[in-house]
CSV table of C-alpha atoms and ligand atoms in Angstrom, one decimal:
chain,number,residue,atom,x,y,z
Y,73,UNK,CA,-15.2,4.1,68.0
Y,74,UNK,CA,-14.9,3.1,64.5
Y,75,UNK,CA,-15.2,5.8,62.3
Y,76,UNK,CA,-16.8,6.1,58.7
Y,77,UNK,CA,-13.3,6.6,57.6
Y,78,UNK,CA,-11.8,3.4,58.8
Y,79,UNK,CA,-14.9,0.9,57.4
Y,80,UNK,CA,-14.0,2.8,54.0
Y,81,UNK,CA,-10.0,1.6,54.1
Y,82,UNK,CA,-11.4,-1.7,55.4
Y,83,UNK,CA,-13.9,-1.5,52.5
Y,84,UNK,CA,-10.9,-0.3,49.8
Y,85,UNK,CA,-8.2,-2.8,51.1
Y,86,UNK,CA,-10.5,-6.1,50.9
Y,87,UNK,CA,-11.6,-4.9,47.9
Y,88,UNK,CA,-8.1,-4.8,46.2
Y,89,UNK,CA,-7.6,-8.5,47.9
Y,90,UNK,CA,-10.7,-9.6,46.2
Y,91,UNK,CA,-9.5,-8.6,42.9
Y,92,UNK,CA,-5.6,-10.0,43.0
Y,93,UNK,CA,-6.8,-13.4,44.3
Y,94,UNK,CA,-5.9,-15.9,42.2
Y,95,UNK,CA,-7.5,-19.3,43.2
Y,96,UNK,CA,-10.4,-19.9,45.1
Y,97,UNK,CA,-8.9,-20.8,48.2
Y,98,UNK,CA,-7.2,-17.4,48.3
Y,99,UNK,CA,-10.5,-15.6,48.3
Y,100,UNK,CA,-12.6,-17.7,50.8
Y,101,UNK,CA,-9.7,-17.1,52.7
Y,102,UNK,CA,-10.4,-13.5,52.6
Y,103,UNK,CA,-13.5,-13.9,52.5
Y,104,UNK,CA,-13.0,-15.2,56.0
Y,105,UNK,CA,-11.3,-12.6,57.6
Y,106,UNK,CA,-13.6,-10.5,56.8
Y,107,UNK,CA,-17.4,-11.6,56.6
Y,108,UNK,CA,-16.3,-15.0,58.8
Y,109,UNK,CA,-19.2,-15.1,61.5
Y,110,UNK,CA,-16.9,-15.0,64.6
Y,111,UNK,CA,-14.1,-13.4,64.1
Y,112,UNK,CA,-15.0,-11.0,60.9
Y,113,UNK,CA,-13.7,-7.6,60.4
Y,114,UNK,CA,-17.3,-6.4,59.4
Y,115,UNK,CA,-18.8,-8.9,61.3
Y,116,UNK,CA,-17.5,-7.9,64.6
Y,117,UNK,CA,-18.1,-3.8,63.4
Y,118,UNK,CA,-21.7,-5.3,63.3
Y,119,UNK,CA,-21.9,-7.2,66.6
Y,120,UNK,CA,-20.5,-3.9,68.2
Y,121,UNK,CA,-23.0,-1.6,67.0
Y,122,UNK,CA,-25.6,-2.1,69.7
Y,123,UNK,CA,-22.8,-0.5,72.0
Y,124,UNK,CA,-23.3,2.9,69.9
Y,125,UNK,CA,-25.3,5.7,70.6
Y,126,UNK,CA,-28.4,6.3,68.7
Y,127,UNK,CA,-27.0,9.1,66.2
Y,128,UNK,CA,-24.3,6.6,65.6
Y,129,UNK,CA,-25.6,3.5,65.0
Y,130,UNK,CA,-28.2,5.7,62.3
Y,131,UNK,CA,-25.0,6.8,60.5
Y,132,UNK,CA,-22.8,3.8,60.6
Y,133,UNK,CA,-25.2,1.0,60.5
Y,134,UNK,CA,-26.8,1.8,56.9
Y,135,UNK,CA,-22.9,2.2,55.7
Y,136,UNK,CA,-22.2,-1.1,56.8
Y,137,UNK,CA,-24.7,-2.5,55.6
Y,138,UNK,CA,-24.0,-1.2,52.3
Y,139,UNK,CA,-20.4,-2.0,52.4
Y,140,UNK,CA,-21.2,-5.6,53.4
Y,141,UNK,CA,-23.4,-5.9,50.5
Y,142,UNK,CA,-20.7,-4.2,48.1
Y,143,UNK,CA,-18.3,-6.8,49.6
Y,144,UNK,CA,-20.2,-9.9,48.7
Y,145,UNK,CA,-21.3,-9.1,44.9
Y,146,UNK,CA,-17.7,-8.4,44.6
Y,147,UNK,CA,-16.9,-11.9,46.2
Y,148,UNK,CA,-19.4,-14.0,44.5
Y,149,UNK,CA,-18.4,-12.1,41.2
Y,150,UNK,CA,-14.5,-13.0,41.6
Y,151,UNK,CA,-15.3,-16.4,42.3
Y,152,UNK,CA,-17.5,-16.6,39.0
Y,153,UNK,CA,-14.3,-15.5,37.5
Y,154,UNK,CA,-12.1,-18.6,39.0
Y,155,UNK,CA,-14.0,-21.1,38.6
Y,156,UNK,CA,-14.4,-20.4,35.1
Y,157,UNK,CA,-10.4,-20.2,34.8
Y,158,UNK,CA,-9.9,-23.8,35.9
Y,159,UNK,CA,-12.9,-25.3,34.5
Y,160,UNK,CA,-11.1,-24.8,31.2
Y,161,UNK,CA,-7.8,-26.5,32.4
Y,162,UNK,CA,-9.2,-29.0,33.2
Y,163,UNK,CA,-8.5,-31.4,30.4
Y,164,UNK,CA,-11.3,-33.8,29.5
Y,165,UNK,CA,-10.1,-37.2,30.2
Y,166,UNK,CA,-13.2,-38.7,28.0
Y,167,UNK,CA,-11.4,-37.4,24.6
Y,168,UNK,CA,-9.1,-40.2,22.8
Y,169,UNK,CA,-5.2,-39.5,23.5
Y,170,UNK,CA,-2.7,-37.6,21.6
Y,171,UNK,CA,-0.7,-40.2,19.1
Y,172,UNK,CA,3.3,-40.5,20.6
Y,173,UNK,CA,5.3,-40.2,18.0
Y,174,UNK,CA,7.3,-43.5,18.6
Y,175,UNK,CA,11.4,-43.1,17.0
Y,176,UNK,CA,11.8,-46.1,14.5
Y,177,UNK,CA,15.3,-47.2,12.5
Y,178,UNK,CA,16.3,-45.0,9.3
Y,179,UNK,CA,15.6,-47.6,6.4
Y,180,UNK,CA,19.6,-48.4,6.4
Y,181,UNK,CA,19.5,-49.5,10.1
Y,182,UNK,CA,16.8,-51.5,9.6
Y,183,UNK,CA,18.1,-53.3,6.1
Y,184,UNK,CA,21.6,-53.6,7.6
Y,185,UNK,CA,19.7,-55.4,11.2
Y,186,UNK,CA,18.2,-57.8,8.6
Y,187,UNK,CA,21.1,-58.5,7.2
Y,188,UNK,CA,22.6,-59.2,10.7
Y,189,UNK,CA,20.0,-61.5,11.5
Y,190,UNK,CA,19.7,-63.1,8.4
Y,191,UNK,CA,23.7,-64.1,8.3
Y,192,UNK,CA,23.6,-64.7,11.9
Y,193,UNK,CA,21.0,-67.3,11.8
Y,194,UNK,CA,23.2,-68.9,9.5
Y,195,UNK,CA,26.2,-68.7,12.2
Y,196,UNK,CA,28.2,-66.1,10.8
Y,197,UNK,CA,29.6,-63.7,13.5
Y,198,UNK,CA,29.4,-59.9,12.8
Y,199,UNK,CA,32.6,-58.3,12.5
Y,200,UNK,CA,33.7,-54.5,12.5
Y,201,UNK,CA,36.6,-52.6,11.1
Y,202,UNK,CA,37.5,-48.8,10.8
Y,203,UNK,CA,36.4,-46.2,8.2
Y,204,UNK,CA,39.8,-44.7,8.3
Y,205,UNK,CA,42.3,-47.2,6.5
Y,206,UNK,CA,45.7,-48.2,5.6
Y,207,UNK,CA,46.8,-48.2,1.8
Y,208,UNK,CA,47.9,-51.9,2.2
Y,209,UNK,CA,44.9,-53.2,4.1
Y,210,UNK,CA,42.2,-51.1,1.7
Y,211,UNK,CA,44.7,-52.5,-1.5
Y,212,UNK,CA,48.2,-54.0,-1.2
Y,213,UNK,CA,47.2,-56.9,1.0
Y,214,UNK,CA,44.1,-57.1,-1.3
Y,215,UNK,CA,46.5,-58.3,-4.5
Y,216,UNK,CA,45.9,-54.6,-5.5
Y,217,UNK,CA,49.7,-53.6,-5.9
Y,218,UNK,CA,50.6,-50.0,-6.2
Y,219,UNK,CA,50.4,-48.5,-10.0
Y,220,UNK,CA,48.3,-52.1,-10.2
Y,221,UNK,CA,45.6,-51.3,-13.2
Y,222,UNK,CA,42.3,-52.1,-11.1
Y,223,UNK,CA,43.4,-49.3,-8.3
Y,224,UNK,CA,41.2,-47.6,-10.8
Y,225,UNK,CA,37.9,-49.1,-9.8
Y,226,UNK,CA,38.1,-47.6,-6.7
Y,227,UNK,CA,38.0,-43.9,-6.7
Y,228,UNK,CA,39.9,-42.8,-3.7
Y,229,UNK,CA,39.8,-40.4,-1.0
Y,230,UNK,CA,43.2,-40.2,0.3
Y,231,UNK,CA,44.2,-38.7,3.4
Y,232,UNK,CA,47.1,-35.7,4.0
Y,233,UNK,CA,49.3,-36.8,6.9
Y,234,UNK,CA,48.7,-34.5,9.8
Y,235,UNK,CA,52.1,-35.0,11.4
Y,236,UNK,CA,55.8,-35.9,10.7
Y,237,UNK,CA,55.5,-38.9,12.9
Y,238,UNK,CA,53.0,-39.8,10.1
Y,239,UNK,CA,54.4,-38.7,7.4
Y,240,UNK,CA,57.2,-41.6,8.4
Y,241,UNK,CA,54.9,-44.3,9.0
Y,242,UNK,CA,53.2,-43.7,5.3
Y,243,UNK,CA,56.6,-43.8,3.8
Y,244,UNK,CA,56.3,-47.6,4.8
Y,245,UNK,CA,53.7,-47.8,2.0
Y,246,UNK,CA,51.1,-46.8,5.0
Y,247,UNK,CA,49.3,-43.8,3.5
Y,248,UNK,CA,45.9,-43.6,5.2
Y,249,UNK,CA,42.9,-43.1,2.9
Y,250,UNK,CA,38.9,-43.5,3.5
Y,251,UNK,CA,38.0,-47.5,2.9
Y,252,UNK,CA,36.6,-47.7,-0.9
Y,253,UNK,CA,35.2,-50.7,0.4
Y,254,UNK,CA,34.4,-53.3,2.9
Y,255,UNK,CA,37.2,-55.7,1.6
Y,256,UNK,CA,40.0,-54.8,4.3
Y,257,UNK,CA,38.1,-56.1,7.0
Y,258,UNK,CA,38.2,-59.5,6.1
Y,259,UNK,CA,42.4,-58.5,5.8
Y,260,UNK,CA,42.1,-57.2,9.4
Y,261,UNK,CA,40.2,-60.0,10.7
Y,262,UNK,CA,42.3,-62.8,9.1
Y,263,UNK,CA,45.5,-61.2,10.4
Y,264,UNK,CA,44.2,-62.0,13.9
Y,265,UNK,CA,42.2,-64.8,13.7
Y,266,UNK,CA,42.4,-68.6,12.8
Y,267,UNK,CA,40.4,-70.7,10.3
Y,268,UNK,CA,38.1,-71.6,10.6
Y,269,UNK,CA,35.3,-69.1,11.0
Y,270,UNK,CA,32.6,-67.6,8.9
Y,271,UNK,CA,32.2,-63.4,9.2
Y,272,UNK,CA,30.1,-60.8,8.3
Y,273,UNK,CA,31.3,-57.1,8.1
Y,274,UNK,CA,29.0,-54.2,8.0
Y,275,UNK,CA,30.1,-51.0,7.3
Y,276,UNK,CA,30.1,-47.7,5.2
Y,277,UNK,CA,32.7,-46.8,2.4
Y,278,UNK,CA,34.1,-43.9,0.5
Y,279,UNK,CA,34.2,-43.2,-3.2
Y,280,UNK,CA,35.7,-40.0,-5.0
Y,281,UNK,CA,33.2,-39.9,-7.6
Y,282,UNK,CA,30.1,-37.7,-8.8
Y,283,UNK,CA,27.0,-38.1,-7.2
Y,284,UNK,CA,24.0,-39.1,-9.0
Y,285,UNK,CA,20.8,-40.8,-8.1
Y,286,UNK,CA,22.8,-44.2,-7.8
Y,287,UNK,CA,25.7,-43.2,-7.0
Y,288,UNK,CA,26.9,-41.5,-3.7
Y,289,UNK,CA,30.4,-40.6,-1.8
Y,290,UNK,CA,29.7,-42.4,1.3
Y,291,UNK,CA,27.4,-45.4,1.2
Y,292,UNK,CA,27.4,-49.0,2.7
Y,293,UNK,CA,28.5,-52.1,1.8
Y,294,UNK,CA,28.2,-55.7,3.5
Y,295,UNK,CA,31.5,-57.9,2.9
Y,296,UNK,CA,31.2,-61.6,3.8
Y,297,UNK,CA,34.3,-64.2,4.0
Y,298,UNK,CA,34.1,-68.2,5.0
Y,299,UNK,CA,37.1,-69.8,5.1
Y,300,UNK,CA,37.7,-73.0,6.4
Y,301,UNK,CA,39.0,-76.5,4.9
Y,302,UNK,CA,37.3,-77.5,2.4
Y,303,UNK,CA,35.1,-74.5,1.2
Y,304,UNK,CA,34.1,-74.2,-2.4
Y,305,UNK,CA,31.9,-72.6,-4.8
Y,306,UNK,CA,29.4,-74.4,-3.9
Y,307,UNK,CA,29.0,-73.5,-0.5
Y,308,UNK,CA,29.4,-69.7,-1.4
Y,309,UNK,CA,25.9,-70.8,-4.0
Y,310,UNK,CA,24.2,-71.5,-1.1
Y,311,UNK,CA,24.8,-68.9,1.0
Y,312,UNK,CA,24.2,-66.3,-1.0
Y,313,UNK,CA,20.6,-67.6,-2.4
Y,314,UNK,CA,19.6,-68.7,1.2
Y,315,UNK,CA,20.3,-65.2,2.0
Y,316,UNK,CA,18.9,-63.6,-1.3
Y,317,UNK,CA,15.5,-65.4,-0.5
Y,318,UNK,CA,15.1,-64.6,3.1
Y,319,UNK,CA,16.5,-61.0,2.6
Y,320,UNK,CA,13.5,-60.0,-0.2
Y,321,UNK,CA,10.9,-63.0,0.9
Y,322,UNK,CA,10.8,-64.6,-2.5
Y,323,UNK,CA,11.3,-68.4,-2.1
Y,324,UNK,CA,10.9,-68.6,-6.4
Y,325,UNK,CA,13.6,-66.2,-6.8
Y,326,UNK,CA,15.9,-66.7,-9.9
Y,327,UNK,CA,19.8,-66.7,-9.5
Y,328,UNK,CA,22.6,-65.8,-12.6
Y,329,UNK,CA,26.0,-66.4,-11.2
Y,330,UNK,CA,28.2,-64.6,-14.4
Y,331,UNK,CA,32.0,-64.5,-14.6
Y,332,UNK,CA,33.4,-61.3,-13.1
Y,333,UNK,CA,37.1,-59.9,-12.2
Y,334,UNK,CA,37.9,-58.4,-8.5
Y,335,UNK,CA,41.6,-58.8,-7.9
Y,336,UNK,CA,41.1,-60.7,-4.4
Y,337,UNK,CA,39.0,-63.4,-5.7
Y,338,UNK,CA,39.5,-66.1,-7.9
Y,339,UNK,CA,37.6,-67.0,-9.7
Y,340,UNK,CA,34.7,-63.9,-9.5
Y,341,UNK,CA,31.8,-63.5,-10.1
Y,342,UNK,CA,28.6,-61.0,-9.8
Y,343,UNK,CA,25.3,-62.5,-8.9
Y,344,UNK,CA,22.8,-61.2,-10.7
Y,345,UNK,CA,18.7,-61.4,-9.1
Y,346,UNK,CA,15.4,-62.2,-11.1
Y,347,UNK,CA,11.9,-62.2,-9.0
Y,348,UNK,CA,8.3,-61.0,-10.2
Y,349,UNK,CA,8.0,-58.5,-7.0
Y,350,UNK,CA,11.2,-56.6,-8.4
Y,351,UNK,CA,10.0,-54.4,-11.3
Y,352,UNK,CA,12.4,-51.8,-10.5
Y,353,UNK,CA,12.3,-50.5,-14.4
Y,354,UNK,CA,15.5,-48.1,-14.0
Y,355,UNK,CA,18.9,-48.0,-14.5
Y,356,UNK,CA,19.9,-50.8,-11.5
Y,357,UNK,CA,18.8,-53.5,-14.5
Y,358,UNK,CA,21.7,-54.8,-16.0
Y,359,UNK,CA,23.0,-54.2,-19.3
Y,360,UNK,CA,20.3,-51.3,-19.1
Y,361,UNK,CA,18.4,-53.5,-22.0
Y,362,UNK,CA,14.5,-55.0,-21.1
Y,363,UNK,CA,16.0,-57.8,-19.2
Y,364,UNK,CA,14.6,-57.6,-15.4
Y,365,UNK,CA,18.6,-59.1,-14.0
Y,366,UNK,CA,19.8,-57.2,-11.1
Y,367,UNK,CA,23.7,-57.3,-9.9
Y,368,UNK,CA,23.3,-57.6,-6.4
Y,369,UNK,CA,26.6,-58.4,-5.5
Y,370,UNK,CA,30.6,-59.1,-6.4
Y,371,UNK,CA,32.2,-62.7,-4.9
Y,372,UNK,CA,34.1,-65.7,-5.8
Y,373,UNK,CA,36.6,-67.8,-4.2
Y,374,UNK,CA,39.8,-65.9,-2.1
Y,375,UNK,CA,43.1,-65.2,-4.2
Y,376,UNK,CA,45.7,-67.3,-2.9
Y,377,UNK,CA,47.8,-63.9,-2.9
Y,378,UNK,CA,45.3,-62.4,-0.2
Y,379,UNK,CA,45.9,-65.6,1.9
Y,380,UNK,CA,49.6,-65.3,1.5
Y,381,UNK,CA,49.5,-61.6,2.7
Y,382,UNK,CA,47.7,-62.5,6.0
Y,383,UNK,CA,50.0,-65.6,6.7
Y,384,UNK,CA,47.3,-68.5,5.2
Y,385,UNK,CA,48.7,-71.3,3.7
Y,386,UNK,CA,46.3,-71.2,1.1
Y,387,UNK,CA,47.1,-74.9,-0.1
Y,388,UNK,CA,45.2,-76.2,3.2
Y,389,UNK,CA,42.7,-73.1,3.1
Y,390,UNK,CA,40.0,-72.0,1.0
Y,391,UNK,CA,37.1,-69.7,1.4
Y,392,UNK,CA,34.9,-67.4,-0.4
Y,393,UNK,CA,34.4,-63.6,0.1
Y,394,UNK,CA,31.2,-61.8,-1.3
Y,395,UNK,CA,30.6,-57.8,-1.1
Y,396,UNK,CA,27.5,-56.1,-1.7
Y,397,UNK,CA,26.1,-52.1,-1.5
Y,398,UNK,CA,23.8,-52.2,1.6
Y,399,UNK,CA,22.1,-48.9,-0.2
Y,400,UNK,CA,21.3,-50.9,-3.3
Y,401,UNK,CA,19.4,-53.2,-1.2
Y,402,UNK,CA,17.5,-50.4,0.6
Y,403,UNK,CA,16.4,-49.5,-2.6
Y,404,UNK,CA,15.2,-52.5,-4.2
Y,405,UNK,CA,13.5,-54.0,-1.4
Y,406,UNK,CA,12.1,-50.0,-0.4
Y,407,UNK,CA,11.2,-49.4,-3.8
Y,408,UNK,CA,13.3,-46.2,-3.4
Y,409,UNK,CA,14.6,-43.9,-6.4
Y,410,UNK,CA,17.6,-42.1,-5.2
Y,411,UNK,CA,20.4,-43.0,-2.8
Y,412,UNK,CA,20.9,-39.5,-1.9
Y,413,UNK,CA,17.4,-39.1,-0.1
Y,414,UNK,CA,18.9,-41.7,2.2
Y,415,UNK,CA,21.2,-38.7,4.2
Y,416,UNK,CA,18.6,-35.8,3.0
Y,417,UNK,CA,17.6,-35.7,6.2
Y,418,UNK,CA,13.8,-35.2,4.9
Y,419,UNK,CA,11.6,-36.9,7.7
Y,420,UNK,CA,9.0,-37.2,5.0
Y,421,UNK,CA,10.7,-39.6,3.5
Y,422,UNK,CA,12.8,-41.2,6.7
Y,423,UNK,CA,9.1,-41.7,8.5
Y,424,UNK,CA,7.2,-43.6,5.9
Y,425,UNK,CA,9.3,-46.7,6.6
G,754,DAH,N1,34.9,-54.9,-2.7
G,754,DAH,C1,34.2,-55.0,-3.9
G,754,DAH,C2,33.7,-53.6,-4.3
G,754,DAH,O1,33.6,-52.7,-3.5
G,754,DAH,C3,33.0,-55.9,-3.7
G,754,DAH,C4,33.5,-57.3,-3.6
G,754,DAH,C5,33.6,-58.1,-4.7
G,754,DAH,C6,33.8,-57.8,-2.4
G,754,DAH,C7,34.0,-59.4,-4.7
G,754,DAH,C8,34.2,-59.2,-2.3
G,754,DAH,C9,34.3,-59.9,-3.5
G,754,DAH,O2,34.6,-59.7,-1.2
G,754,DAH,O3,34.7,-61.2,-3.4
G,754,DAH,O4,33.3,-53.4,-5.4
């Protein structure tokens, strides 16, 4: 006989269930075991009472009835409860997306991938070479002897030897600094490779010097060499302004080619740039006077010496080299103030190209 004791625990332990379940499924599932119409716990207490005597069924039957009631507000309350839970996760498909914030190239990667494509189109294959150099390949071979005057245009990093197996091998005039430019890749590639060819080489260099807003330690530069039979000036003209024009989308763009002195060319010169959508009024103009003239970039025709060094017999050989800062183009064609906000790592400024 069930006592009044027993339909209390039953009471006490489904309630408990009732209030940890934690989906709906859960509690129908107790809801179920215990108010299901065949096989119940209070249902079958129910079916049974006819079976008790009179005195029972007066004493039991009321507290059943009460418990069952008890039971159900507290069912239909906790599934109140859970439905309201995952009505709110449930995401509203009707409201427009989050934006993805899609990567894009740092304004270097994407001038230098113009570049590429640029000197590509015009069949010029792009070449690499290492950051850290050689003395002779960053200098000698460039018809930049040691205690030679112009070493001083290039402010070097030099590098400590780290061993005594390279302490030996810089004896042999093969101290190991930080490239100051570009220029020792066309050495490198001209020491393994025949005329004729046209190259471009990519790259970033190292300069001992103060920073300033034009001026940085590490930067980039793009060197450019054609050598081949009967190259001239000429040819090096045309290269250059096709590029110039494509580069900065100014077909009217105004060329100055002025004589200029790098020890691996002769003769040099700097190109200077003229174009209406340039009005970059800071310190990049030349001369710093009203004039609008930008140097864009050092070339001229390869020193014989610099042939000699890489075994070119420069009487049947001629080509023409051109170098030119990869940052300075960044900021003329980006409008862009400072070379040092280039490596600030400020996404304010890397995202709004
Ligand atoms: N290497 C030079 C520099 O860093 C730039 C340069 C000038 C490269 C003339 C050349 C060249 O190839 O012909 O300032």
């Amino acid at each position: 006989m069930l006592r009044k004791s027993k339909l209390k625990d039953i009471f006490e332990k489904t309630a408990k269930e009732i209030k940890n379940a934690d989906s709906v499924s859960v509690l129908d599932n107790i809801r179920f075991q215990c108010l299901g119409r065949k096989k119940g716990l209070i249902t079958s207490v129910l079916r049974n009472l006819k079976n008790l005597s009179i005195k029972e069924k007066r004493e039991i039957g009321p507290l059943i009835q009460k418990i069952q009631k008890e039971l159900k507000k507290l069912f239909d309350e906790k599934e109140k409860e859970l439905s309201k839970k995952t009505e709110k996760n449930i995401s509203d498909i009707t409201l427009p997306a989050q934006k993805i914030q899609a990567g894009h190239f740092h304004p270097l990667a994407k001038v230098e991938k113009e570049i590429k494509e640029i000197f590509s189109s015009m069949s010029f294959s792009v070449v690499e070479g290492p950051e850290i150099e050689t003395e002779y390949n960053n200098f000698d071979a460039l018809n930049i002897p040691p205690n030679h005057p112009a070493r001083d245009m290039w402010d070097t990093f030099w590098l400590k030897p780290t061993n005594s197996k390279e302490q030996i091998i810089n004896n042999k005039n093969r101290k190991l600094l930080l490239r100051t430019h570009t220029s020792p890749v066309q050495v490198r590639y001209m020491q393994t490779h025949k005329p004729p060819f046209q190259i471009i080489a990519p790259g970033r260099a190292f300069r001992y010097e103060a920073t300033d807003a034009f001026h940085e330690t590490n930067f980039y530069q793009v060197e450019g060499l054609m050598v081949g039979e009967k190259i001239s000036l000429a040819n090096l003209k045309f290269i250059i302004e096709e590029f110039l024009k494509k580069f900065f989308d100014d077909p009217k763009m105004e060329f100055r080619f002025v004589p200029s002195y790098f020890p691996f060319v002769e003769p040099g010169i700097q190109v200077d740039i003229r174009m209406e959508k340039l009005s970059v009024g800071h310190k990049l103009s030349v001369g710093h006077k009203k004039s609008d003239w930008l140097e864009i970039m050092g070339a001229g025709m390869v020193h014989p010496n610099v042939f000699k060094a890489v075994g070119y017999d420069s009487l049947k050989w001629q080509g023409f080299a051109f170098g030119m800062g990869l940052d300075r183009l960044a900021m003329l064609k980006y409008k862009i103030s400072d070379i040092r906000l280039f490596h600030s790592g400020d996404l304010r400024f890397i995202n709004q190209i």
